[in-house]
PDB file of C-alpha atoms in Angstrom:
ATOM      1  CA  UNK A   1       3.562 -37.929  -8.551  1.00 36.00           C
ATOM      2  CA  UNK A   2      -0.198 -38.329  -8.034  1.00 38.00           C
ATOM      3  CA  UNK A   3      -1.915 -36.320 -10.819  1.00 40.00           C
ATOM      4  CA  UNK A   4      -3.872 -33.316  -9.383  1.00 41.00           C
ATOM      5  CA  UNK A   5      -7.745 -33.455  -9.078  1.00 40.00           C
ATOM      6  CA  UNK A   6      -9.985 -31.349 -10.762  1.00 37.00           C
ATOM      7  CA  UNK A   7     -10.255 -29.125  -8.340  1.00 52.00           C
ATOM      8  CA  UNK A   8      -6.786 -28.367  -7.611  1.00 54.00           C
ATOM      9  CA  UNK A   9      -6.069 -28.560 -11.293  1.00 56.00           C
ATOM     10  CA  UNK A  10      -8.799 -25.902 -12.027  1.00 54.00           C
ATOM     11  CA  UNK A  11      -7.256 -23.315  -9.053  1.00 70.00           C
ATOM     12  CA  UNK A  12      -4.297 -24.193 -10.428  1.00 78.00           C
ATOM     13  CA  UNK A  13      -5.492 -22.485 -13.777  1.00 80.00           C
ATOM     14  CA  UNK A  14      -6.879 -19.678 -12.017  1.00 80.00           C
ATOM     15  CA  UNK A  15      -3.961 -18.566 -10.404  1.00 83.00           C
ATOM     16  CA  UNK A  16      -2.299 -18.804 -13.736  1.00 86.00           C
ATOM     17  CA  UNK A  17      -4.894 -16.562 -15.460  1.00 87.00           C
ATOM     18  CA  UNK A  18      -4.754 -14.300 -12.635  1.00 87.00           C
ATOM     19  CA  UNK A  19      -0.889 -13.807 -12.440  1.00 88.00           C
ATOM     20  CA  UNK A  20      -0.956 -13.471 -16.207  1.00 88.00           C
ATOM     21  CA  UNK A  21      -3.801 -10.979 -15.448  1.00 87.00           C
ATOM     22  CA  UNK A  22      -1.540  -8.915 -12.752  1.00 87.00           C
ATOM     23  CA  UNK A  23       1.143  -9.281 -14.731  1.00 86.00           C
ATOM     24  CA  UNK A  24       0.031  -6.658 -17.712  1.00 88.00           C
ATOM     25  CA  UNK A  25      -1.274  -4.444 -14.907  1.00 85.00           C
ATOM     26  CA  UNK A  26       2.070  -2.704 -15.315  1.00 81.00           C
ATOM     27  CA  UNK A  27       2.042  -2.540 -19.202  1.00 84.00           C
ATOM     28  CA  UNK A  28      -1.527  -1.146 -18.795  1.00 89.00           C
ATOM     29  CA  UNK A  29      -0.276   1.191 -16.075  1.00 88.00           C
ATOM     30  CA  UNK A  30       2.549   2.359 -18.297  1.00 86.00           C
ATOM     31  CA  UNK A  31      -0.279   4.278 -20.722  1.00 87.00           C
ATOM     32  CA  UNK A  32      -0.757   6.645 -18.349  1.00 89.00           C
ATOM     33  CA  UNK A  33       2.413   6.393 -15.658  1.00 89.00           C
ATOM     34  CA  UNK A  34       5.814   6.603 -16.483  1.00 87.00           C
ATOM     35  CA  UNK A  35       8.831   4.933 -14.893  1.00 84.00           C
ATOM     36  CA  UNK A  36       6.558   3.544 -11.997  1.00 85.00           C
ATOM     37  CA  UNK A  37       7.170  -0.327 -12.177  1.00 87.00           C
ATOM     38  CA  UNK A  38       8.475  -0.485  -8.101  1.00 89.00           C
ATOM     39  CA  UNK A  39       5.382   1.418  -7.208  1.00 91.00           C
ATOM     40  CA  UNK A  40       3.119  -0.475  -9.245  1.00 89.00           C
ATOM     41  CA  UNK A  41       4.608  -3.840  -8.205  1.00 91.00           C
ATOM     42  CA  UNK A  42       4.196  -2.776  -4.476  1.00 93.00           C
ATOM     43  CA  UNK A  43       0.356  -1.863  -4.574  1.00 92.00           C
ATOM     44  CA  UNK A  44      -0.287  -5.051  -6.153  1.00 91.00           C
ATOM     45  CA  UNK A  45       1.423  -7.022  -3.152  1.00 94.00           C
ATOM     46  CA  UNK A  46      -0.400  -4.650  -0.729  1.00 95.00           C
ATOM     47  CA  UNK A  47      -3.866  -5.837  -2.832  1.00 93.00           C
ATOM     48  CA  UNK A  48      -2.993  -9.529  -2.434  1.00 94.00           C
ATOM     49  CA  UNK A  49      -1.629  -9.076   1.326  1.00 94.00           C
ATOM     50  CA  UNK A  50      -4.935  -7.209   2.239  1.00 94.00           C
ATOM     51  CA  UNK A  51      -2.461  -4.817   2.901  1.00 94.00           C
ATOM     52  CA  UNK A  52      -2.482  -0.606   3.200  1.00 95.00           C
ATOM     53  CA  UNK A  53       0.218   1.398   1.227  1.00 96.00           C
ATOM     54  CA  UNK A  54       2.003   4.634   2.284  1.00 95.00           C
ATOM     55  CA  UNK A  55       3.354   6.773  -0.873  1.00 94.00           C
ATOM     56  CA  UNK A  56       6.155   9.379  -0.130  1.00 92.00           C
ATOM     57  CA  UNK A  57       7.179  11.740  -2.609  1.00 88.00           C
ATOM     58  CA  UNK A  58       6.976  15.434  -3.912  1.00 86.00           C
ATOM     59  CA  UNK A  59       4.453  17.205  -5.344  1.00 85.00           C
ATOM     60  CA  UNK A  60       3.726  16.119  -9.443  1.00 85.00           C
ATOM     61  CA  UNK A  61       5.347  13.025  -9.608  1.00 86.00           C
ATOM     62  CA  UNK A  62       2.298  11.264 -10.035  1.00 86.00           C
ATOM     63  CA  UNK A  63       0.953   9.387  -6.999  1.00 88.00           C
ATOM     64  CA  UNK A  64      -2.760  10.426  -7.428  1.00 88.00           C
ATOM     65  CA  UNK A  65      -2.277   9.296 -11.066  1.00 90.00           C
ATOM     66  CA  UNK A  66      -0.922   5.992 -10.423  1.00 91.00           C
ATOM     67  CA  UNK A  67      -3.426   5.360  -7.492  1.00 90.00           C
ATOM     68  CA  UNK A  68      -5.885   6.050 -10.368  1.00 90.00           C
ATOM     69  CA  UNK A  69      -4.555   4.244 -13.359  1.00 91.00           C
ATOM     70  CA  UNK A  70      -4.453   1.233 -11.271  1.00 91.00           C
ATOM     71  CA  UNK A  71      -8.216   0.933 -10.170  1.00 91.00           C
ATOM     72  CA  UNK A  72      -9.137   1.907 -13.673  1.00 91.00           C
ATOM     73  CA  UNK A  73      -6.609  -1.552 -14.679  1.00 91.00           C
ATOM     74  CA  UNK A  74      -8.064  -3.360 -12.130  1.00 90.00           C
ATOM     75  CA  UNK A  75     -11.886  -1.899 -12.232  1.00 87.00           C
ATOM     76  CA  UNK A  76     -12.205  -1.160  -8.813  1.00 90.00           C
ATOM     77  CA  UNK A  77     -14.212   1.486  -7.361  1.00 91.00           C
ATOM     78  CA  UNK A  78     -12.303   4.317  -5.983  1.00 91.00           C
ATOM     79  CA  UNK A  79     -12.440   7.973  -4.096  1.00 93.00           C
ATOM     80  CA  UNK A  80     -10.006  10.453  -3.291  1.00 93.00           C
ATOM     81  CA  UNK A  81     -10.442  12.569   0.197  1.00 93.00           C
ATOM     82  CA  UNK A  82      -7.987  15.404   0.257  1.00 92.00           C
ATOM     83  CA  UNK A  83      -6.855  15.656   3.913  1.00 92.00           C
ATOM     84  CA  UNK A  84      -6.975  19.353   5.114  1.00 90.00           C
ATOM     85  CA  UNK A  85      -6.663  20.717   9.034  1.00 90.00           C
ATOM     86  CA  UNK A  86     -10.239  21.437   9.004  1.00 91.00           C
ATOM     87  CA  UNK A  87     -11.320  17.616   7.901  1.00 92.00           C
ATOM     88  CA  UNK A  88     -13.405  15.929  10.405  1.00 92.00           C
ATOM     89  CA  UNK A  89     -13.518  12.327  11.117  1.00 90.00           C
ATOM     90  CA  UNK A  90     -17.167  11.911   9.672  1.00 91.00           C
ATOM     91  CA  UNK A  91     -16.118  13.568   6.184  1.00 92.00           C
ATOM     92  CA  UNK A  92     -13.939  10.340   6.273  1.00 92.00           C
ATOM     93  CA  UNK A  93     -16.350   7.388   7.519  1.00 92.00           C
ATOM     94  CA  UNK A  94     -19.551   8.793   7.092  1.00 90.00           C
ATOM     95  CA  UNK A  95     -22.508   9.787   9.756  1.00 87.00           C
ATOM     96  CA  UNK A  96     -25.922   9.701  10.430  1.00 85.00           C
ATOM     97  CA  UNK A  97     -28.457  12.168   9.054  1.00 87.00           C
ATOM     98  CA  UNK A  98     -32.070  13.137  10.139  1.00 81.00           C
ATOM     99  CA  UNK A  99     -34.757  12.261   7.318  1.00 79.00           C
ATOM    100  CA  UNK A 100     -37.456  14.682   7.934  1.00 80.00           C
ATOM    101  CA  UNK A 101     -39.812  12.821   5.775  1.00 82.00           C
ATOM    102  CA  UNK A 102     -39.409   9.592   8.008  1.00 81.00           C
ATOM    103  CA  UNK A 103     -38.560  11.029  10.929  1.00 80.00           C
ATOM    104  CA  UNK A 104     -35.413   8.496  11.286  1.00 82.00           C
ATOM    105  CA  UNK A 105     -31.799   9.050  11.342  1.00 83.00           C
ATOM    106  CA  UNK A 106     -30.221   7.530   8.460  1.00 84.00           C
ATOM    107  CA  UNK A 107     -26.150   6.220   7.968  1.00 86.00           C
ATOM    108  CA  UNK A 108     -24.418   8.403   4.728  1.00 89.00           C
ATOM    109  CA  UNK A 109     -21.470   6.589   3.840  1.00 91.00           C
ATOM    110  CA  UNK A 110     -18.576   8.795   3.651  1.00 92.00           C
ATOM    111  CA  UNK A 111     -15.817   8.268   0.665  1.00 94.00           C
ATOM    112  CA  UNK A 112     -14.242   5.083   2.927  1.00 95.00           C
ATOM    113  CA  UNK A 113     -16.572   3.238   1.598  1.00 95.00           C
ATOM    114  CA  UNK A 114     -14.766   1.936  -2.027  1.00 94.00           C
ATOM    115  CA  UNK A 115     -12.327  -0.569  -2.969  1.00 93.00           C
ATOM    116  CA  UNK A 116      -9.097   1.911  -3.154  1.00 94.00           C
ATOM    117  CA  UNK A 117      -8.808   5.042  -0.796  1.00 94.00           C
ATOM    118  CA  UNK A 118      -6.997   7.664  -1.851  1.00 94.00           C
ATOM    119  CA  UNK A 119      -5.548   9.363   1.257  1.00 93.00           C
ATOM    120  CA  UNK A 120      -3.985  12.428  -0.279  1.00 92.00           C
ATOM    121  CA  UNK A 121      -1.594  14.138   2.353  1.00 91.00           C
ATOM    122  CA  UNK A 122      -2.964  12.422   5.061  1.00 91.00           C
ATOM    123  CA  UNK A 123      -0.156  14.148   6.950  1.00 89.00           C
ATOM    124  CA  UNK A 124      -1.939  17.654   6.771  1.00 89.00           C
ATOM    125  CA  UNK A 125      -5.042  16.822   9.077  1.00 89.00           C
ATOM    126  CA  UNK A 126      -5.344  16.576  12.941  1.00 89.00           C
ATOM    127  CA  UNK A 127      -4.445  13.030  14.363  1.00 87.00           C
ATOM    128  CA  UNK A 128      -8.409  12.848  15.577  1.00 87.00           C
ATOM    129  CA  UNK A 129      -9.272  12.688  11.833  1.00 89.00           C
ATOM    130  CA  UNK A 130      -6.076  10.536  11.174  1.00 88.00           C
ATOM    131  CA  UNK A 131      -7.412   8.185  13.823  1.00 86.00           C
ATOM    132  CA  UNK A 132     -10.366   7.605  12.055  1.00 85.00           C
ATOM    133  CA  UNK A 133      -8.783   5.345   9.407  1.00 89.00           C
ATOM    134  CA  UNK A 134      -7.412   3.015  12.193  1.00 88.00           C
ATOM    135  CA  UNK A 135     -10.468   0.357  12.600  1.00 89.00           C
ATOM    136  CA  UNK A 136     -11.202   1.041   8.639  1.00 91.00           C
ATOM    137  CA  UNK A 137      -7.484  -0.420   7.938  1.00 91.00           C
ATOM    138  CA  UNK A 138      -7.380  -2.842  11.049  1.00 90.00           C
ATOM    139  CA  UNK A 139     -10.934  -4.217  10.767  1.00 91.00           C
ATOM    140  CA  UNK A 140     -12.037  -3.429   7.660  1.00 92.00           C
ATOM    141  CA  UNK A 141     -15.024  -1.443   8.783  1.00 92.00           C
ATOM    142  CA  UNK A 142     -16.523   1.499  10.529  1.00 92.00           C
ATOM    143  CA  UNK A 143     -18.589   1.828  13.581  1.00 88.00           C
ATOM    144  CA  UNK A 144     -20.679   4.707  13.663  1.00 84.00           C
ATOM    145  CA  UNK A 145     -23.496   5.442  16.522  1.00 81.00           C
ATOM    146  CA  UNK A 146     -22.159   1.629  18.051  1.00 83.00           C
ATOM    147  CA  UNK A 147     -22.853  -0.227  14.382  1.00 87.00           C
ATOM    148  CA  UNK A 148     -20.243  -1.905  12.659  1.00 91.00           C
ATOM    149  CA  UNK A 149     -20.731  -1.366   8.895  1.00 92.00           C
ATOM    150  CA  UNK A 150     -18.480  -3.717   6.834  1.00 93.00           C
ATOM    151  CA  UNK A 151     -16.469  -2.224   3.822  1.00 94.00           C
ATOM    152  CA  UNK A 152     -16.190  -3.390   0.034  1.00 92.00           C
ATOM    153  CA  UNK A 153     -13.996  -5.941  -0.694  1.00 90.00           C
ATOM    154  CA  UNK A 154     -10.811  -5.631  -2.046  1.00 91.00           C
ATOM    155  CA  UNK A 155      -9.881  -2.325   0.163  1.00 94.00           C
ATOM    156  CA  UNK A 156      -7.173  -0.799   0.255  1.00 94.00           C
ATOM    157  CA  UNK A 157      -5.752   2.567   1.301  1.00 95.00           C
ATOM    158  CA  UNK A 158      -3.447   4.452  -0.528  1.00 94.00           C
ATOM    159  CA  UNK A 159      -1.992   7.420   1.591  1.00 94.00           C
ATOM    160  CA  UNK A 160       0.069  10.235  -0.029  1.00 92.00           C
ATOM    161  CA  UNK A 161       2.589  12.447   2.070  1.00 89.00           C
ATOM    162  CA  UNK A 162       4.967  15.060   0.972  1.00 84.00           C
ATOM    163  CA  UNK A 163       8.619  14.612   2.152  1.00 79.00           C
ATOM    164  CA  UNK A 164      10.065  18.018   2.273  1.00 72.00           C
ATOM    165  CA  UNK A 165       7.325  20.277   3.573  1.00 65.00           C
ATOM    166  CA  UNK A 166       6.135  19.758   7.158  1.00 64.00           C
ATOM    167  CA  UNK A 167       4.888  23.422   7.963  1.00 68.00           C
ATOM    168  CA  UNK A 168       1.425  22.774   9.060  1.00 69.00           C
ATOM    169  CA  UNK A 169       1.984  19.115   9.017  1.00 80.00           C
ATOM    170  CA  UNK A 170       0.730  16.478  11.981  1.00 85.00           C
ATOM    171  CA  UNK A 171       3.177  13.524  11.363  1.00 85.00           C
ATOM    172  CA  UNK A 172       1.782  10.217  11.467  1.00 86.00           C
ATOM    173  CA  UNK A 173       2.063   8.344  15.198  1.00 82.00           C
ATOM    174  CA  UNK A 174       3.843   4.887  15.417  1.00 82.00           C
ATOM    175  CA  UNK A 175       1.180   3.257  16.014  1.00 80.00           C
ATOM    176  CA  UNK A 176      -0.779   4.460  13.051  1.00 84.00           C
ATOM    177  CA  UNK A 177       2.311   4.015  10.380  1.00 89.00           C
ATOM    178  CA  UNK A 178       2.742   0.187  11.971  1.00 88.00           C
ATOM    179  CA  UNK A 179      -0.839  -0.005   9.968  1.00 90.00           C
ATOM    180  CA  UNK A 180       0.634   0.243   6.654  1.00 95.00           C
ATOM    181  CA  UNK A 181       1.789  -2.842   5.007  1.00 96.00           C
ATOM    182  CA  UNK A 182       4.707  -1.165   2.913  1.00 96.00           C
ATOM    183  CA  UNK A 183       5.885   2.443   2.464  1.00 96.00           C
ATOM    184  CA  UNK A 184       6.731   3.480  -1.242  1.00 95.00           C
ATOM    185  CA  UNK A 185       9.119   6.111  -1.905  1.00 92.00           C
ATOM    186  CA  UNK A 186       7.911   8.116  -5.475  1.00 91.00           C
ATOM    187  CA  UNK A 187      11.575   9.129  -7.118  1.00 89.00           C
ATOM    188  CA  UNK A 188      11.663  11.813  -9.807  1.00 89.00           C
ATOM    189  CA  UNK A 189      11.355  10.487 -13.306  1.00 89.00           C
ATOM    190  CA  UNK A 190      14.899  10.156 -15.243  1.00 91.00           C
ATOM    191  CA  UNK A 191      15.828  12.642 -17.829  1.00 93.00           C
ATOM    192  CA  UNK A 192      14.556   9.835 -20.393  1.00 93.00           C
ATOM    193  CA  UNK A 193      11.146   9.553 -18.476  1.00 91.00           C
ATOM    194  CA  UNK A 194      10.527  12.950 -17.881  1.00 92.00           C
ATOM    195  CA  UNK A 195      10.948  13.720 -21.670  1.00 95.00           C
ATOM    196  CA  UNK A 196       8.579  10.965 -22.297  1.00 92.00           C
ATOM    197  CA  UNK A 197       6.325  12.194 -19.712  1.00 91.00           C
ATOM    198  CA  UNK A 198       6.678  16.196 -21.686  1.00 93.00           C
ATOM    199  CA  UNK A 199       6.061  14.260 -25.209  1.00 93.00           C
ATOM    200  CA  UNK A 200       3.008  12.570 -23.888  1.00 90.00           C
ATOM    201  CA  UNK A 201       1.447  16.296 -23.060  1.00 90.00           C
ATOM    202  CA  UNK A 202       2.506  18.166 -25.817  1.00 93.00           C
ATOM    203  CA  UNK A 203       0.759  15.182 -28.043  1.00 90.00           C
ATOM    204  CA  UNK A 204      -2.643  15.556 -26.321  1.00 88.00           C
ATOM    205  CA  UNK A 205      -2.466  13.339 -22.915  1.00 88.00           C
ATOM    206  CA  UNK A 206      -4.866  14.270 -20.689  1.00 87.00           C
ATOM    207  CA  UNK A 207      -4.235  13.055 -17.002  1.00 85.00           C
ATOM    208  CA  UNK A 208      -7.618  13.169 -15.802  1.00 85.00           C
ATOM    209  CA  UNK A 209      -9.081  10.850 -18.807  1.00 86.00           C
ATOM    210  CA  UNK A 210      -7.556   7.713 -18.194  1.00 86.00           C
ATOM    211  CA  UNK A 211      -9.801   6.194 -20.810  1.00 85.00           C
ATOM    212  CA  UNK A 212      -8.788   8.717 -23.524  1.00 84.00           C
ATOM    213  CA  UNK A 213      -5.267   7.536 -22.504  1.00 84.00           C
ATOM    214  CA  UNK A 214      -6.125   3.935 -23.823  1.00 85.00           C
ATOM    215  CA  UNK A 215      -6.442   2.795 -19.942  1.00 88.00           C
ATOM    216  CA  UNK A 216      -8.574  -0.317 -19.861  1.00 90.00           C
ATOM    217  CA  UNK A 217      -9.729  -3.036 -17.340  1.00 90.00           C
ATOM    218  CA  UNK A 218      -7.264  -6.028 -17.511  1.00 90.00           C
ATOM    219  CA  UNK A 219      -7.824  -7.886 -14.170  1.00 88.00           C
ATOM    220  CA  UNK A 220     -10.902  -7.342 -11.704  1.00 87.00           C
ATOM    221  CA  UNK A 221     -11.821  -8.885  -7.929  1.00 88.00           C
ATOM    222  CA  UNK A 222     -11.824 -12.693  -9.088  1.00 88.00           C
ATOM    223  CA  UNK A 223      -8.141 -12.258 -10.345  1.00 89.00           C
ATOM    224  CA  UNK A 224      -7.474 -10.599  -7.065  1.00 90.00           C
ATOM    225  CA  UNK A 225      -9.269 -13.378  -5.282  1.00 91.00           C
ATOM    226  CA  UNK A 226      -7.754 -16.151  -7.142  1.00 91.00           C
ATOM    227  CA  UNK A 227      -4.488 -14.770  -6.443  1.00 93.00           C
ATOM    228  CA  UNK A 228      -4.832 -14.193  -2.990  1.00 93.00           C
ATOM    229  CA  UNK A 229      -5.490 -17.879  -2.640  1.00 93.00           C
ATOM    230  CA  UNK A 230      -2.616 -19.100  -4.638  1.00 93.00           C
ATOM    231  CA  UNK A 231      -0.278 -16.857  -2.459  1.00 95.00           C
ATOM    232  CA  UNK A 232      -1.741 -18.186   0.765  1.00 94.00           C
ATOM    233  CA  UNK A 233       0.000 -21.590  -0.668  1.00 93.00           C
ATOM    234  CA  UNK A 234       2.930 -20.461  -1.604  1.00 94.00           C
ATOM    235  CA  UNK A 235       5.659 -22.334   0.552  1.00 94.00           C
ATOM    236  CA  UNK A 236       7.751 -20.620   3.699  1.00 96.00           C
ATOM    237  CA  UNK A 237      10.615 -22.565   5.266  1.00 96.00           C
ATOM    238  CA  UNK A 238      11.407 -22.875   8.941  1.00 96.00           C
ATOM    239  CA  UNK A 239      14.992 -20.891   7.659  1.00 96.00           C
ATOM    240  CA  UNK A 240      12.691 -18.147   6.125  1.00 97.00           C
ATOM    241  CA  UNK A 241      10.710 -17.456   9.282  1.00 97.00           C
ATOM    242  CA  UNK A 242      13.889 -17.234  11.429  1.00 97.00           C
ATOM    243  CA  UNK A 243      15.760 -15.497   8.386  1.00 97.00           C
ATOM    244  CA  UNK A 244      12.832 -12.466   9.434  1.00 97.00           C
ATOM    245  CA  UNK A 245      12.702 -12.786  13.053  1.00 97.00           C
ATOM    246  CA  UNK A 246      16.393 -12.181  13.179  1.00 97.00           C
ATOM    247  CA  UNK A 247      16.741  -9.477  10.508  1.00 97.00           C
ATOM    248  CA  UNK A 248      13.660  -7.456  12.398  1.00 96.00           C
ATOM    249  CA  UNK A 249      15.604  -8.454  16.058  1.00 96.00           C
ATOM    250  CA  UNK A 250      18.662  -6.753  14.792  1.00 96.00           C
ATOM    251  CA  UNK A 251      16.736  -3.894  14.113  1.00 96.00           C
ATOM    252  CA  UNK A 252      15.936  -3.374  17.755  1.00 95.00           C
ATOM    253  CA  UNK A 253      19.806  -3.875  18.649  1.00 94.00           C
ATOM    254  CA  UNK A 254      20.242  -1.470  16.506  1.00 94.00           C
ATOM    255  CA  UNK A 255      22.305   1.994  18.081  1.00 94.00           C
ATOM    256  CA  UNK A 256      20.777   4.065  15.394  1.00 94.00           C
ATOM    257  CA  UNK A 257      17.856   3.691  16.338  1.00 93.00           C
ATOM    258  CA  UNK A 258      15.388   4.193  19.314  1.00 93.00           C
ATOM    259  CA  UNK A 259      12.460   2.212  17.781  1.00 92.00           C
ATOM    260  CA  UNK A 260      12.901  -1.408  16.234  1.00 94.00           C
ATOM    261  CA  UNK A 261      10.581  -3.536  13.792  1.00 95.00           C
ATOM    262  CA  UNK A 262       7.790  -4.814  16.099  1.00 93.00           C
ATOM    263  CA  UNK A 263       6.341  -8.733  15.796  1.00 94.00           C
ATOM    264  CA  UNK A 264       3.780  -6.716  13.178  1.00 93.00           C
ATOM    265  CA  UNK A 265       6.450  -5.575  11.076  1.00 95.00           C
ATOM    266  CA  UNK A 266       8.041  -9.311  11.186  1.00 96.00           C
ATOM    267  CA  UNK A 267       4.258 -10.460   9.924  1.00 96.00           C
ATOM    268  CA  UNK A 268       3.858  -7.768   7.290  1.00 96.00           C
ATOM    269  CA  UNK A 269       7.585  -8.349   5.452  1.00 97.00           C
ATOM    270  CA  UNK A 270       7.029 -12.075   5.757  1.00 97.00           C
ATOM    271  CA  UNK A 271       3.345 -11.248   4.130  1.00 97.00           C
ATOM    272  CA  UNK A 272       4.527  -9.104   1.081  1.00 97.00           C
ATOM    273  CA  UNK A 273       7.570 -11.716   0.460  1.00 97.00           C
ATOM    274  CA  UNK A 274       5.359 -14.458  -0.172  1.00 96.00           C
ATOM    275  CA  UNK A 275       3.157 -12.540  -2.328  1.00 96.00           C
ATOM    276  CA  UNK A 276       6.401 -11.474  -4.303  1.00 96.00           C
ATOM    277  CA  UNK A 277       7.969 -14.977  -4.753  1.00 96.00           C
ATOM    278  CA  UNK A 278       4.471 -15.408  -6.255  1.00 95.00           C
ATOM    279  CA  UNK A 279       4.045 -12.919  -8.492  1.00 92.00           C
ATOM    280  CA  UNK A 280       7.657 -13.825  -9.632  1.00 92.00           C
ATOM    281  CA  UNK A 281       6.175 -17.495 -10.462  1.00 91.00           C
ATOM    282  CA  UNK A 282       7.388 -19.762  -7.568  1.00 92.00           C
ATOM    283  CA  UNK A 283       5.817 -21.700  -5.139  1.00 92.00           C
ATOM    284  CA  UNK A 284       7.976 -20.754  -2.222  1.00 95.00           C
ATOM    285  CA  UNK A 285      10.049 -18.019  -0.684  1.00 96.00           C
ATOM    286  CA  UNK A 286      13.214 -17.264  -0.506  1.00 96.00           C
ATOM    287  CA  UNK A 287      16.171 -14.967   0.881  1.00 97.00           C
ATOM    288  CA  UNK A 288      16.243 -12.736  -2.059  1.00 96.00           C
ATOM    289  CA  UNK A 289      12.468 -11.982  -2.162  1.00 96.00           C
ATOM    290  CA  UNK A 290      12.605 -11.638   1.884  1.00 97.00           C
ATOM    291  CA  UNK A 291      15.619  -8.492   0.853  1.00 97.00           C
ATOM    292  CA  UNK A 292      13.612  -7.514  -1.982  1.00 96.00           C
ATOM    293  CA  UNK A 293      10.790  -6.309   0.425  1.00 96.00           C
ATOM    294  CA  UNK A 294      12.637  -5.404   3.542  1.00 97.00           C
ATOM    295  CA  UNK A 295      13.308  -1.327   2.491  1.00 97.00           C
ATOM    296  CA  UNK A 296       9.264  -0.690   1.302  1.00 96.00           C
ATOM    297  CA  UNK A 297       7.789  -3.505   4.624  1.00 97.00           C
ATOM    298  CA  UNK A 298       9.932  -1.830   7.623  1.00 96.00           C
ATOM    299  CA  UNK A 299      11.618   1.781   6.725  1.00 95.00           C
ATOM    300  CA  UNK A 300       8.145   3.544   8.182  1.00 94.00           C
ATOM    301  CA  UNK A 301       8.419   0.898  11.024  1.00 94.00           C
ATOM    302  CA  UNK A 302      11.761   2.476  12.695  1.00 94.00           C
ATOM    303  CA  UNK A 303      12.376   5.252  14.471  1.00 92.00           C
ATOM    304  CA  UNK A 304      16.212   6.782  14.106  1.00 93.00           C
ATOM    305  CA  UNK A 305      17.509   8.726  16.918  1.00 93.00           C
ATOM    306  CA  UNK A 306      18.175  12.690  16.818  1.00 93.00           C
ATOM    307  CA  UNK A 307      21.890  12.098  16.936  1.00 94.00           C
ATOM    308  CA  UNK A 308      21.739   9.595  14.286  1.00 91.00           C
ATOM    309  CA  UNK A 309      19.659  11.856  12.221  1.00 90.00           C
ATOM    310  CA  UNK A 310      22.081  14.576  12.364  1.00 91.00           C
ATOM    311  CA  UNK A 311      24.776  12.557  11.133  1.00 92.00           C
ATOM    312  CA  UNK A 312      22.963  11.846   7.760  1.00 90.00           C
ATOM    313  CA  UNK A 313      21.711   8.449   8.523  1.00 93.00           C
ATOM    314  CA  UNK A 314      18.521   7.114   7.365  1.00 94.00           C
ATOM    315  CA  UNK A 315      16.049   4.476   7.920  1.00 94.00           C
ATOM    316  CA  UNK A 316      16.880   2.582   4.524  1.00 95.00           C
ATOM    317  CA  UNK A 317      21.049   2.774   5.477  1.00 96.00           C
ATOM    318  CA  UNK A 318      19.999   1.307   8.631  1.00 96.00           C
ATOM    319  CA  UNK A 319      18.216  -1.354   6.995  1.00 97.00           C
ATOM    320  CA  UNK A 320      20.304  -2.553   4.838  1.00 96.00           C
ATOM    321  CA  UNK A 321      23.217  -2.327   6.985  1.00 96.00           C
ATOM    322  CA  UNK A 322      21.134  -4.994   9.336  1.00 97.00           C
ATOM    323  CA  UNK A 323      20.348  -7.306   5.694  1.00 97.00           C
ATOM    324  CA  UNK A 324      24.081  -7.362   5.516  1.00 96.00           C
ATOM    325  CA  UNK A 325      24.876  -8.658   8.781  1.00 96.00           C
ATOM    326  CA  UNK A 326      22.035 -11.241   9.509  1.00 96.00           C
ATOM    327  CA  UNK A 327      23.114 -14.618   8.077  1.00 95.00           C
ATOM    328  CA  UNK A 328      21.228 -15.629   5.299  1.00 95.00           C
ATOM    329  CA  UNK A 329      19.836 -19.122   5.348  1.00 91.00           C
ATOM    330  CA  UNK A 330      21.774 -21.621   2.826  1.00 82.00           C
TER     331      UNK A 330
END
């Protein structure tokens, strides 16, 4: 076997260092957020895939704190937008402002010009404002008055929504849901984790002051760039590609669904599985990697039949049933 060239050896070292830095994120974020390792992993996977994340959970489970802690640990800029019924698209993207001194219009960037955008309660704003994020999420740019303006890199939208309070909300259309790489459910903490949360607060923990909580930058944009390059080199066999396609095609034939997974969903599942394989220390994707990311990558891309929903069927149960039925490549 030939020895690696200097460049490839350097790239290998950079990738190993990037993986080590990203692995420390869990420890660093755990200083502020208790018991949400799967969500942290999902956000890192999305950053590696240049994707976006929909966070769903009841109020008070640290969705906002999680994104803020991630931004601090990665030394990335973050902004938060509270989506309300009266929010306008220009409040998100920015607008042209008339300057009386120069008698010209100048562009005033909106909060979307950041690395991590927290779109809080995104389903509380009308579709017109929701759609203002479509170009940003897909093209990574914002067009105002016919002029496209590139967004910073990296760029991730982490949108939150409440799964139990639907009054006064505007459900995201399927076309926009499909733009999210992953949908992560944020569960209520276990009894032990909840005791830990209360103990921290009783000891003076302030969720508004992450520096005081000890959260420090442990990785940065350079680590993400090196990690993305390494993920792109992760091997995907023809059998794994066929397995992903078979899973997605099976959802389109499920009697419980009116809408199955689109080809974009298949692409998202493969990309997420690839990133997860690299994070766990392998340079190839296995069927278990696909299974591990199937629920977060696909649950928001299917639509239940009303009668199935009335019988208590959920998107997760349908996807688990599909995973049990589709033959696994050997």
